[in-house]
Amino acid sequence: MPAPPEGRSELALTHRSGLRRLKERGTHDRTIVDTILDEGLICHVGVEDGGTIVTPMAYARVGDRLYLHGAPANRTLRLVAGGAPACITVTLLDGLVLARSAFHHSMNYRCAILFGTGSTVEDLDEKRLASAALLDHMAPGRSADARPPTPAELRSTLIVRFPIEEGSAKVRGGGPVDDAEDLSSPIWAGQIPLELMARPCVAEEDLPEGTALPSYAQSYPSRRSQP
Amino acid sequence: MPAPPEGRSELALTHRSGLRRLKERGTHDRTIVDTILDEGLICHVGVEDGGTIVTPMAYARVGDRLYLHGAPANRTLRLVAGGAPACITVTLLDGLVLARSAFHHSMNYRCAILFGTGSTVEDLDEKRLASAALLDHMAPGRSADARPPTPAELRSTLIVRFPIEEGSAKVRGGGPVDDAEDLSSPIWAGQIPLELMARPCVAEEDLPEGTALPSYAQSYPSRRSQP
């Protein structure tokens, strides 16, 4: 499959990325996919290793690529770096949906599911860019504050690029959808919205006196966009 | 592999569940695995479908089993129900770890990774039990309040059992581990703890007057166990 032009607005529709059911919840819209990728903090990487293995990893998006990183001994990452077909899923859990009937209970979520093959980043400049993106994805601005990676550190980090090219997003929002005959039952029904929130930061005890507390640590933003 | 006795305290150590690196963070202890499974709300199910696919799903643990459920048209679930080798991962993101050096940034997390083959639950009594467990995993006590599933609803739900038998847990906690020569730098370092929190519940607008607000909706507990 040819690489998509930068800024392509839809993910490729293929057999495996085709939305098979609940079509009203599925989309190939890149804006929605990117919003989910940018709001999430971890992805789940699936790859074949004599059987499927699903591993949580940090990541960052830069344009039409995801970057993953880890130690060169990380087996899942090595497989993805080596071009094994992989699936990368980012899921944001937005809430619990309590219906009158057990049957119609659900969850509100947004997920992006990407398919593709990764490749190893060898160039030190691209590794620097990916390293900065990974830090800034965790905490915007952090890469300007942290001590930058040395060439030796960059060489001892495995960084993998993965194309945002084939896949889909699925979104469920709103309240429960109960059967008409249940609506008069005196059973509470509604949503319990969930949000990944930061608690007060915990500074290392041995920071030199006068070390400034950066704003992203002082008041870390909720990852959940306001509905 | 023979089924483990109920209450077995360690997961089976096999080639694929063997902890290959960061051993200090890995364990086969069932208590830790169960705590992660009970605290999580969604799992990521990986299975081969002409390529790996990783799908988020709701689940519940009952003893040595996980139950998954969904519509019979759900392709991933059908594959797992049919005995395709699967990997089920539950990840709790506990915090961001900001080191002085870019290289040592990390995340605090707990994850359970299970390997195995699922099977379809056909018996209506076990389906009822699984349905109640799935509701009570979302909100403890909910199954006693909701309108129970009818036999027709149970028949139109695909429920899959998956053994908690082979796999491992990985846990990272605490602050950053910086190199000695970075410790005197005036760069802030520490943890930003993260927690999945509930916001105020949103009741359906058409509830009959006098419908009681259950305690689990009024003050939904944080899923994060207190450290």
Short mmCIF file of C-alpha atoms in Angstrom, two decimals:
data_model
loop_
_atom_site.label_atom_id
_atom_site.label_comp_id
_atom_site.label_asym_id
_atom_site.label_seq_id
_atom_site.Cartn_x
_atom_site.Cartn_y
_atom_site.Cartn_z
CA MET A 1 0.00 0.00 0.00
CA PRO A 2 1.47 3.40 -0.93
CA ALA A 3 2.11 5.83 1.88
CA PRO A 4 -0.76 8.27 2.29
CA PRO A 5 -0.10 11.94 1.61
CA GLU A 6 0.63 14.01 4.72
CA GLY A 7 -2.58 15.31 6.19
CA ARG A 8 -4.82 12.71 4.59
CA SER A 9 -8.20 13.08 6.23
CA GLU A 10 -9.36 9.48 6.34
CA LEU A 11 -7.72 6.20 7.29
CA ALA A 12 -7.57 3.52 4.63
CA LEU A 13 -10.60 1.25 4.46
CA THR A 14 -9.40 -2.35 4.16
CA HIS A 15 -10.85 -5.73 4.94
CA ARG A 16 -9.52 -5.76 8.47
CA SER A 17 -10.16 -2.11 9.26
CA GLY A 18 -13.68 -2.23 7.82
CA LEU A 19 -16.26 -1.58 10.50
CA ARG A 20 -18.28 -4.73 10.68
CA ARG A 21 -20.97 -3.75 13.15
CA LEU A 22 -22.33 -0.84 15.14
CA LYS A 23 -21.50 1.30 12.17
CA GLU A 24 -22.99 4.36 13.79
CA ARG A 25 -20.16 4.21 16.29
CA GLY A 26 -17.34 3.73 13.81
CA THR A 27 -15.39 6.18 11.70
CA HIS A 28 -12.26 6.49 9.62
CA ASP A 29 -12.09 10.27 10.20
CA ARG A 30 -8.47 11.22 10.90
CA THR A 31 -9.45 14.16 13.12
CA ILE A 32 -11.27 11.81 15.51
CA VAL A 33 -8.48 9.24 15.34
CA ASP A 34 -5.85 11.91 16.08
CA THR A 35 -7.86 13.35 18.98
CA ILE A 36 -8.01 9.92 20.60
CA LEU A 37 -4.30 9.28 19.99
CA ASP A 38 -3.34 12.69 21.39
CA GLU A 39 -5.51 12.32 24.48
CA GLY A 40 -4.43 8.80 25.40
CA LEU A 41 -1.24 8.08 27.31
CA ILE A 42 -0.75 4.37 26.69
CA CYS A 43 -1.47 2.12 23.76
CA HIS A 44 -1.86 -1.65 23.62
CA VAL A 45 0.38 -3.25 21.02
CA GLY A 46 -0.62 -6.63 19.65
CA VAL A 47 1.80 -8.78 17.69
CA GLU A 48 2.35 -12.44 16.91
CA ASP A 49 5.08 -14.12 18.94
CA GLY A 50 4.22 -17.80 18.70
CA GLY A 51 0.75 -16.69 19.79
CA THR A 52 -0.68 -13.22 20.16
CA ILE A 53 0.77 -10.97 22.85
CA VAL A 54 -0.74 -7.63 23.88
CA THR A 55 1.62 -5.23 25.66
CA PRO A 56 0.95 -1.75 27.06
CA MET A 57 3.40 0.93 25.90
CA ALA A 58 3.92 4.65 25.93
CA TYR A 59 3.71 6.40 22.57
CA ALA A 60 3.52 9.78 20.90
CA ARG A 61 2.00 10.95 17.64
CA VAL A 62 3.93 13.15 15.21
CA GLY A 63 1.87 13.89 12.12
CA ASP A 64 1.08 10.59 10.40
CA ARG A 65 3.29 8.49 12.67
CA LEU A 66 3.25 6.99 16.09
CA TYR A 67 6.55 6.58 17.90
CA LEU A 68 7.07 3.78 20.41
CA HIS A 69 10.22 3.36 22.47
CA GLY A 70 11.83 1.01 24.90
CA ALA A 71 14.86 -1.04 25.74
CA PRO A 72 16.37 -3.01 22.84
CA ALA A 73 15.64 -6.15 24.88
CA ASN A 74 11.88 -5.48 24.79
CA ARG A 75 10.69 -8.41 22.72
CA THR A 76 7.35 -7.01 21.53
CA LEU A 77 9.04 -3.78 20.50
CA ARG A 78 11.78 -5.69 18.67
CA LEU A 79 9.15 -7.63 16.73
CA VAL A 80 7.31 -4.44 15.73
CA ALA A 81 10.65 -2.78 14.88
CA GLY A 82 11.42 -5.75 12.65
CA GLY A 83 8.26 -5.27 10.63
CA ALA A 84 5.95 -7.86 12.17
CA PRO A 85 2.32 -6.96 11.35
CA ALA A 86 0.97 -5.22 14.43
CA CYS A 87 -2.22 -3.74 15.79
CA ILE A 88 -2.02 -0.71 18.07
CA THR A 89 -5.11 0.24 20.05
CA VAL A 90 -5.65 3.34 22.19
CA THR A 91 -8.77 3.34 24.35
CA LEU A 92 -10.23 6.15 26.43
CA LEU A 93 -12.88 5.05 28.90
CA ASP A 94 -15.36 7.90 29.24
CA GLY A 95 -18.03 6.41 31.46
CA LEU A 96 -20.28 3.63 32.62
CA VAL A 97 -23.77 3.40 31.16
CA LEU A 98 -26.36 1.96 33.53
CA ALA A 99 -29.58 0.91 31.83
CA ARG A 100 -32.83 -0.24 33.48
CA SER A 101 -32.23 -3.70 32.00
CA ALA A 102 -29.07 -5.71 32.63
CA PHE A 103 -28.98 -6.42 28.90
CA HIS A 104 -28.52 -2.78 27.83
CA HIS A 105 -25.69 -1.84 30.20
CA SER A 106 -22.76 -0.42 28.30
CA MET A 107 -19.69 1.80 28.51
CA ASN A 108 -18.89 5.09 26.86
CA TYR A 109 -15.49 4.98 25.23
CA ARG A 110 -13.44 6.20 22.33
CA CYS A 111 -10.87 3.94 20.75
CA ALA A 112 -8.51 4.08 17.81
CA ILE A 113 -7.37 0.79 16.29
CA LEU A 114 -4.43 0.97 13.88
CA PHE A 115 -2.97 -1.78 11.70
CA GLY A 116 0.41 -1.72 10.04
CA THR A 117 4.07 -2.56 10.18
CA GLY A 118 6.61 -0.58 12.11
CA SER A 119 10.24 0.20 11.37
CA THR A 120 13.30 1.02 13.44
CA VAL A 121 14.37 4.65 13.70
CA GLU A 122 18.14 4.66 13.11
CA ASP A 123 18.81 8.33 12.43
CA LEU A 124 19.86 10.14 15.62
CA ASP A 125 18.02 13.34 14.66
CA GLU A 126 14.74 11.47 14.19
CA LYS A 127 15.43 9.66 17.48
CA ARG A 128 15.87 13.04 19.18
CA LEU A 129 12.61 14.27 17.66
CA ALA A 130 10.79 11.11 18.78
CA SER A 131 12.27 11.31 22.27
CA ALA A 132 11.09 14.92 22.61
CA ALA A 133 7.64 13.98 21.31
CA LEU A 134 7.37 11.14 23.82
CA LEU A 135 8.20 13.51 26.71
CA ASP A 136 5.91 16.28 25.46
CA HIS A 137 3.08 13.78 25.01
CA MET A 138 3.41 12.90 28.70
CA ALA A 139 3.68 16.53 29.81
CA PRO A 140 3.60 19.37 27.25
CA GLY A 141 6.85 21.31 27.45
CA ARG A 142 8.77 18.67 29.34
CA SER A 143 11.36 18.07 26.61
CA ALA A 144 12.58 21.68 26.97
CA ASP A 145 13.19 21.14 30.70
CA ALA A 146 14.68 17.64 30.87
CA ARG A 147 18.38 16.94 30.30
CA PRO A 148 18.41 15.89 26.60
CA PRO A 149 19.45 12.38 25.63
CA THR A 150 23.12 11.83 24.82
CA PRO A 151 24.08 10.04 21.61
CA ALA A 152 24.92 6.98 23.74
CA GLU A 153 21.49 7.07 25.38
CA LEU A 154 19.83 7.45 22.00
CA ARG A 155 21.78 4.49 20.65
CA SER A 156 20.71 2.35 23.61
CA THR A 157 17.01 3.19 23.08
CA LEU A 158 14.96 1.29 20.52
CA ILE A 159 12.60 3.72 18.81
CA VAL A 160 9.98 2.47 16.38
CA ARG A 161 7.86 4.44 13.93
CA PHE A 162 4.42 3.14 13.03
CA PRO A 163 2.23 4.61 10.27
CA ILE A 164 -1.21 6.07 11.02
CA GLU A 165 -2.64 4.83 7.79
CA GLU A 166 -5.00 1.87 8.18
CA GLY A 167 -7.54 1.50 10.95
CA SER A 168 -10.61 3.03 12.46
CA ALA A 169 -12.03 4.76 15.48
CA LYS A 170 -15.05 3.72 17.47
CA VAL A 171 -16.98 6.02 19.75
CA ARG A 172 -19.90 5.44 22.08
CA GLY A 173 -21.39 8.35 23.98
CA GLY A 174 -24.59 9.30 25.76
CA GLY A 175 -27.04 7.51 27.98
CA PRO A 176 -28.50 4.01 27.94
CA VAL A 177 -30.85 2.81 25.22
CA ASP A 178 -33.52 0.83 27.05
CA ASP A 179 -36.49 -1.03 25.65
CA ALA A 180 -39.73 0.98 25.72
CA GLU A 181 -41.38 -1.43 28.16
CA ASP A 182 -38.65 -0.81 30.76
CA LEU A 183 -38.93 2.97 30.80
CA SER A 184 -41.66 3.09 33.43
CA SER A 185 -39.74 0.88 35.88
CA PRO A 186 -38.53 2.73 38.98
CA ILE A 187 -34.94 1.63 38.28
CA TRP A 188 -32.29 4.34 38.25
CA ALA A 189 -30.59 4.68 34.88
CA GLY A 190 -27.93 7.03 33.61
CA GLN A 191 -24.22 7.57 33.14
CA ILE A 192 -21.28 7.61 35.53
CA PRO A 193 -18.71 9.71 33.65
CA LEU A 194 -15.10 8.67 34.21
CA GLU A 195 -12.00 10.77 33.77
CA LEU A 196 -8.31 10.11 34.18
CA MET A 197 -7.30 12.78 36.68
CA ALA A 198 -3.99 13.86 38.18
CA ARG A 199 -3.50 13.97 41.91
CA PRO A 200 -0.98 16.39 43.47
CA CYS A 201 2.51 15.79 42.14
CA VAL A 202 5.14 14.11 44.30
CA ALA A 203 8.55 15.80 44.05
CA GLU A 204 11.73 13.82 44.56
CA GLU A 205 13.09 14.49 48.03
CA ASP A 206 16.62 15.26 46.89
CA LEU A 207 15.91 18.10 44.46
CA PRO A 208 18.44 20.95 44.83
CA GLU A 209 16.99 23.87 46.79
CA GLY A 210 15.26 26.38 44.53
CA THR A 211 14.41 23.89 41.79
CA ALA A 212 11.39 25.37 40.03
CA LEU A 213 8.15 23.41 39.93
CA PRO A 214 7.04 23.41 36.29
CA SER A 215 3.44 24.34 35.52
CA TYR A 216 2.64 20.92 34.00
CA ALA A 217 3.53 19.26 37.31
CA GLN A 218 1.75 21.87 39.43
CA SER A 219 -1.57 21.57 37.64
CA TYR A 220 -1.48 18.63 35.28
CA PRO A 221 -4.39 18.89 32.87
CA SER A 222 -7.09 16.27 32.78
CA ARG A 223 -6.53 14.09 29.72
CA ARG A 224 -10.25 14.01 29.12
CA SER A 225 -11.47 16.67 26.72
CA GLN A 226 -14.52 18.41 28.05
CA PRO A 227 -17.68 16.97 26.53
CA MET B 1 -2.35 -28.12 30.22
CA PRO B 2 -4.54 -29.38 33.09
CA ALA B 3 -6.87 -26.88 34.73
CA PRO B 4 -5.33 -25.42 37.88
CA PRO B 5 -7.01 -26.16 41.17
CA GLU B 6 -9.33 -23.42 42.40
CA GLY B 7 -7.44 -20.85 44.40
CA ARG B 8 -4.06 -21.66 42.91
CA SER B 9 -1.73 -18.94 44.11
CA GLU B 10 0.53 -18.55 41.10
CA LEU B 11 -0.04 -18.36 37.38
CA ALA B 12 1.60 -20.99 35.24
CA LEU B 13 5.11 -20.17 34.09
CA THR B 14 5.44 -21.00 30.39
CA HIS B 15 7.67 -19.87 27.57
CA ARG B 16 5.38 -17.04 26.57
CA SER B 17 4.41 -15.94 30.08
CA GLY B 18 8.00 -16.05 31.32
CA LEU B 19 9.19 -12.62 32.35
CA ARG B 20 12.01 -11.83 30.02
CA ARG B 21 13.24 -8.54 31.42
CA LEU B 22 12.77 -6.10 34.25
CA LYS B 23 12.24 -9.11 36.43
CA GLU B 24 11.98 -6.97 39.51
CA ARG B 25 8.73 -5.62 38.11
CA GLY B 26 7.20 -8.94 37.14
CA THR B 27 5.30 -11.53 39.12
CA HIS B 28 3.10 -14.58 38.72
CA ASP B 29 1.43 -13.96 42.10
CA ARG B 30 -2.33 -14.54 41.72
CA THR B 31 -3.20 -12.02 44.45
CA ILE B 32 -1.53 -9.23 42.47
CA VAL B 33 -3.02 -10.46 39.19
CA ASP B 34 -6.52 -10.60 40.71
CA THR B 35 -6.19 -7.13 42.26
CA ILE B 36 -5.35 -5.68 38.85
CA LEU B 37 -8.19 -7.58 37.16
CA ASP B 38 -10.68 -6.50 39.82
CA GLU B 39 -9.63 -2.87 39.70
CA GLY B 40 -9.62 -2.50 35.92
CA LEU B 41 -12.78 -1.86 33.94
CA ILE B 42 -11.71 -2.74 30.41
CA CYS B 43 -9.34 -5.29 28.97
CA HIS B 44 -7.62 -5.42 25.61
CA VAL B 45 -8.21 -8.69 23.80
CA GLY B 46 -5.69 -9.73 21.18
CA VAL B 47 -6.43 -12.50 18.69
CA GLU B 48 -5.37 -13.54 15.21
CA ASP B 49 -7.82 -12.69 12.47
CA GLY B 50 -5.68 -12.73 9.32
CA GLY B 51 -3.39 -10.44 11.31
CA THR B 52 -3.48 -9.46 14.95
CA ILE B 53 -6.41 -7.39 16.16
CA VAL B 54 -6.57 -5.77 19.62
CA THR B 55 -10.06 -4.86 20.83
CA PRO B 56 -11.15 -3.20 24.09
CA MET B 57 -13.87 -5.06 25.97
CA ALA B 58 -15.68 -5.08 29.29
CA TYR B 59 -15.04 -8.09 31.51
CA ALA B 60 -15.55 -9.48 34.99
CA ARG B 61 -13.57 -11.96 37.07
CA VAL B 62 -15.28 -14.82 38.88
CA GLY B 63 -12.73 -16.96 40.70
CA ASP B 64 -10.33 -18.42 38.16
CA ARG B 65 -12.25 -17.15 35.14
CA LEU B 66 -12.78 -13.98 33.22
CA TYR B 67 -16.10 -13.46 31.49
CA LEU B 68 -16.39 -11.40 28.33
CA HIS B 69 -19.66 -10.59 26.61
CA GLY B 70 -21.00 -8.98 23.50
CA ALA B 71 -23.23 -9.35 20.50
CA PRO B 72 -22.92 -12.64 18.62
CA ALA B 73 -21.83 -10.59 15.59
CA ASN B 74 -18.73 -9.32 17.45
CA ARG B 75 -15.98 -10.93 15.41
CA THR B 76 -13.17 -10.81 17.97
CA LEU B 77 -15.45 -12.26 20.61
CA ARG B 78 -16.61 -15.01 18.23
CA LEU B 79 -13.00 -15.97 17.56
CA VAL B 80 -12.19 -16.12 21.29
CA ALA B 81 -15.43 -18.05 21.91
CA GLY B 82 -14.36 -20.51 19.23
CA GLY B 83 -11.10 -21.27 20.99
CA ALA B 84 -8.63 -19.09 19.07
CA PRO B 85 -5.50 -18.56 21.19
CA ALA B 86 -5.91 -15.15 22.78
CA CYS B 87 -4.07 -12.69 24.97
CA ILE B 88 -6.04 -10.53 27.39
CA THR B 89 -4.30 -7.54 28.97
CA VAL B 90 -5.61 -5.25 31.70
CA THR B 91 -3.54 -2.13 32.37
CA LEU B 92 -3.92 0.42 35.15
CA LEU B 93 -2.00 3.64 34.57
CA ASP B 94 -0.93 4.94 37.99
CA GLY B 95 1.22 7.90 37.09
CA LEU B 96 3.82 9.69 35.03
CA VAL B 97 7.44 9.55 36.16
CA LEU B 98 9.46 12.65 35.28
CA ALA B 99 13.19 12.15 35.59
CA ARG B 100 15.93 14.81 35.30
CA SER B 101 17.10 13.09 32.11
CA ALA B 102 14.84 12.50 29.12
CA PHE B 103 16.21 8.96 29.00
CA HIS B 104 14.86 7.92 32.41
CA HIS B 105 11.28 9.16 32.02
CA SER B 106 8.81 6.38 32.70
CA MET B 107 5.27 5.57 33.77
CA ASN B 108 3.93 3.87 36.85
CA TYR B 109 1.50 1.15 35.91
CA ARG B 110 0.19 -2.26 36.85
CA CYS B 111 -0.76 -4.73 34.16
CA ALA B 112 -1.94 -8.31 33.99
CA ILE B 113 -1.31 -10.25 30.79
CA LEU B 114 -3.20 -13.53 30.39
CA PHE B 115 -2.79 -16.18 27.69
CA GLY B 116 -5.27 -18.92 26.92
CA THR B 117 -8.22 -20.11 24.94
CA GLY B 118 -11.78 -19.14 25.69
CA SER B 119 -15.00 -21.09 25.35
CA THR B 120 -18.64 -20.21 24.81
CA VAL B 121 -20.95 -20.22 27.83
CA GLU B 122 -24.07 -22.09 26.71
CA ASP B 123 -25.76 -22.85 30.04
CA LEU B 124 -28.34 -20.18 30.91
CA ASP B 125 -27.55 -20.32 34.63
CA GLU B 126 -23.87 -19.65 34.00
CA LYS B 127 -24.88 -16.90 31.57
CA ARG B 128 -26.99 -15.34 34.33
CA LEU B 129 -24.09 -15.57 36.75
CA ALA B 130 -21.72 -13.98 34.23
CA SER B 131 -24.21 -11.23 33.40
CA ALA B 132 -24.56 -10.37 37.10
CA ALA B 133 -20.77 -10.42 37.53
CA LEU B 134 -20.33 -8.06 34.58
CA LEU B 135 -22.82 -5.58 36.09
CA ASP B 136 -21.39 -5.85 39.59
CA HIS B 137 -17.87 -5.35 38.23
CA MET B 138 -19.03 -2.03 36.74
CA ALA B 139 -20.92 -0.98 39.88
CA PRO B 140 -21.03 -3.25 42.93
CA GLY B 141 -24.65 -4.16 43.69
CA ARG B 142 -25.98 -3.15 40.30
CA SER B 143 -27.19 -6.63 39.34
CA ALA B 144 -29.65 -6.61 42.24
CA ASP B 145 -31.19 -3.35 40.98
CA ALA B 146 -31.33 -3.84 37.22
CA ARG B 147 -34.12 -5.70 35.44
CA PRO B 148 -32.63 -9.20 35.03
CA PRO B 149 -31.97 -10.60 31.57
CA THR B 150 -34.75 -12.66 30.00
CA PRO B 151 -33.93 -16.08 28.52
CA ALA B 152 -34.27 -14.49 25.05
CA GLU B 153 -31.81 -11.74 25.98
CA LEU B 154 -29.39 -14.30 27.40
CA ARG B 155 -29.64 -16.33 24.21
CA SER B 156 -28.87 -13.27 22.11
CA THR B 157 -25.75 -12.44 24.15
CA LEU B 158 -22.46 -14.17 23.44
CA ILE B 159 -20.69 -14.84 26.74
CA VAL B 160 -17.18 -16.24 26.79
CA ARG B 161 -15.22 -17.70 29.68
CA PHE B 162 -11.46 -17.37 29.72
CA PRO B 163 -9.19 -19.13 32.22
CA ILE B 164 -6.92 -17.17 34.56
CA GLU B 165 -4.19 -19.73 34.37
CA GLU B 166 -1.20 -18.64 32.29
CA GLY B 167 0.29 -15.17 32.34
CA SER B 168 1.97 -12.61 34.52
CA ALA B 169 1.65 -9.20 36.11
CA LYS B 170 4.04 -6.31 35.81
CA VAL B 171 4.18 -3.42 38.22
CA ARG B 172 6.20 -0.21 38.25
CA GLY B 173 5.89 2.18 41.16
CA GLY B 174 7.79 5.01 42.80
CA GLY B 175 9.87 7.89 41.56
CA PRO B 176 12.39 8.23 38.75
CA VAL B 177 15.75 6.49 38.79
CA ASP B 178 18.23 9.08 37.52
CA ASP B 179 21.93 8.76 36.96
CA ALA B 180 24.05 10.05 39.85
CA GLU B 181 25.58 12.84 37.77
CA ASP B 182 22.12 14.32 37.04
CA LEU B 183 21.01 14.59 40.66
CA SER B 184 22.53 18.00 41.26
CA SER B 185 20.84 19.55 38.19
CA PRO B 186 18.12 22.08 39.04
CA ILE B 187 15.60 20.11 36.98
CA TRP B 188 12.33 19.24 38.68
CA ALA B 189 11.79 15.49 38.97
CA GLY B 190 9.02 13.45 40.52
CA GLN B 191 5.72 11.72 39.91
CA ILE B 192 2.37 12.91 38.63
CA PRO B 193 -0.04 10.31 40.06
CA LEU B 194 -3.03 9.52 37.84
CA GLU B 195 -6.34 8.09 38.87
CA LEU B 196 -9.51 7.13 37.00
CA MET B 197 -12.13 9.21 38.80
CA ALA B 198 -15.89 9.47 38.53
CA ARG B 199 -17.56 12.80 37.90
CA PRO B 200 -21.13 13.44 39.10
CA CYS B 201 -23.55 10.94 37.63
CA VAL B 202 -25.97 11.97 34.89
CA ALA B 203 -29.48 10.58 35.40
CA GLU B 204 -31.74 9.87 32.44
CA GLU B 205 -34.28 12.65 32.10
CA ASP B 206 -37.30 10.37 31.86
CA LEU B 207 -36.91 8.44 35.13
CA PRO B 208 -40.24 7.99 36.94
CA GLU B 209 -40.64 10.42 39.83
CA GLY B 210 -39.29 9.03 43.08
CA THR B 211 -36.77 6.68 41.43
CA ALA B 212 -34.08 6.16 44.06
CA LEU B 213 -30.50 7.15 43.29
CA PRO B 214 -28.37 4.13 44.21
CA SER B 215 -25.30 4.72 46.36
CA TYR B 216 -22.90 3.45 43.66
CA ALA B 217 -24.15 6.17 41.30
CA GLN B 218 -24.18 8.87 43.98
CA SER B 219 -20.59 8.36 45.04
CA TYR B 220 -18.88 6.04 42.63
CA PRO B 221 -15.62 4.83 44.16
CA SER B 222 -12.31 5.58 42.57
CA ARG B 223 -11.07 2.43 40.88
CA ARG B 224 -7.58 3.19 42.07
CA SER B 225 -6.69 1.44 45.30
CA GLN B 226 -5.08 3.83 47.73
CA PRO B 227 -1.30 3.51 47.66
#
